[in-house]
């Protein structure tokens, strides 16, 4: 589990990928990270808000997503 307050960006990315790759409800994803559903929604919105303007972040997430899908 990623610790709260540390590596916030990485934690948000992990939450985002967990949600989009599994299709689980926010509450289910939140239980994996020790947070509630609304916090999952906030993390997802934070990442989605940056994806349009941060090419480096978008490329990083796409790379992580591909590696995770390949390793299924």
Short mmCIF file of C-alpha atoms in Angstrom, two decimals:
data_model
loop_
_atom_site.label_atom_id
_atom_site.label_comp_id
_atom_site.label_asym_id
_atom_site.label_seq_id
_atom_site.Cartn_x
_atom_site.Cartn_y
_atom_site.Cartn_z
CA UNK A 1 0.00 0.00 0.00
CA UNK A 2 1.22 3.50 -0.80
CA UNK A 3 1.47 5.66 2.31
CA UNK A 4 -0.71 8.75 2.54
CA UNK A 5 1.09 12.04 2.24
CA UNK A 6 4.12 10.46 0.60
CA UNK A 7 4.48 10.22 -3.18
CA UNK A 8 1.07 11.78 -3.74
CA UNK A 9 1.46 11.80 -7.52
CA UNK A 10 2.41 8.13 -7.64
CA UNK A 11 -0.46 7.23 -5.34
CA UNK A 12 -2.94 9.11 -7.54
CA UNK A 13 -1.61 7.30 -10.61
CA UNK A 14 -1.98 3.95 -8.87
CA UNK A 15 -5.56 4.77 -7.86
CA UNK A 16 -6.35 5.96 -11.39
CA UNK A 17 -4.95 2.83 -13.02
CA UNK A 18 -6.64 0.57 -10.48
CA UNK A 19 -9.97 2.13 -11.32
CA UNK A 20 -9.70 2.17 -15.11
CA UNK A 21 -8.10 -1.25 -15.45
CA UNK A 22 -10.41 -3.11 -13.08
CA UNK A 23 -13.68 -1.25 -13.54
CA UNK A 24 -14.34 -1.68 -9.81
CA UNK A 25 -16.47 0.79 -7.89
CA UNK A 26 -14.71 3.66 -6.14
CA UNK A 27 -15.45 2.12 -2.75
CA UNK A 28 -13.75 -1.13 -3.80
CA UNK A 29 -10.69 0.68 -5.15
CA UNK A 30 -10.63 2.85 -2.05
CA UNK A 31 -10.50 -0.18 0.21
CA UNK A 32 -7.24 -1.19 -1.47
CA UNK A 33 -5.71 2.17 -0.60
CA UNK A 34 -7.31 2.76 2.78
CA UNK A 35 -9.48 5.64 1.55
CA UNK A 36 -13.16 6.28 0.90
CA UNK A 37 -14.92 6.41 -2.47
CA UNK A 38 -14.99 10.22 -2.74
CA UNK A 39 -11.21 10.30 -2.28
CA UNK A 40 -10.85 7.85 -5.16
CA UNK A 41 -12.99 10.15 -7.28
CA UNK A 42 -10.81 13.11 -6.31
CA UNK A 43 -7.60 11.30 -7.23
CA UNK A 44 -9.04 10.26 -10.59
CA UNK A 45 -10.20 13.80 -11.34
CA UNK A 46 -6.78 15.17 -10.39
CA UNK A 47 -5.02 12.83 -12.83
CA UNK A 48 -7.57 13.33 -15.61
CA UNK A 49 -7.24 17.09 -15.21
CA UNK A 50 -3.49 16.89 -15.76
CA UNK A 51 -3.52 14.37 -18.62
CA UNK A 52 -4.65 16.92 -21.20
CA UNK A 53 -1.87 19.36 -20.46
CA UNK A 54 0.99 17.12 -19.32
CA UNK A 55 2.34 14.98 -22.15
CA UNK A 56 5.01 13.42 -19.95
CA UNK A 57 2.39 12.23 -17.45
CA UNK A 58 0.20 10.89 -20.24
CA UNK A 59 3.11 8.95 -21.72
CA UNK A 60 4.07 7.59 -18.29
CA UNK A 61 0.54 6.39 -17.56
CA UNK A 62 0.19 4.82 -21.01
CA UNK A 63 3.48 2.95 -20.47
CA UNK A 64 2.42 1.71 -17.05
CA UNK A 65 -0.95 0.65 -18.40
CA UNK A 66 0.64 -1.33 -21.23
CA UNK A 67 3.03 -3.07 -18.85
CA UNK A 68 0.22 -3.96 -16.47
CA UNK A 69 -1.96 -5.34 -19.25
CA UNK A 70 0.91 -7.42 -20.65
CA UNK A 71 1.64 -8.86 -17.19
CA UNK A 72 -1.94 -10.01 -16.54
#
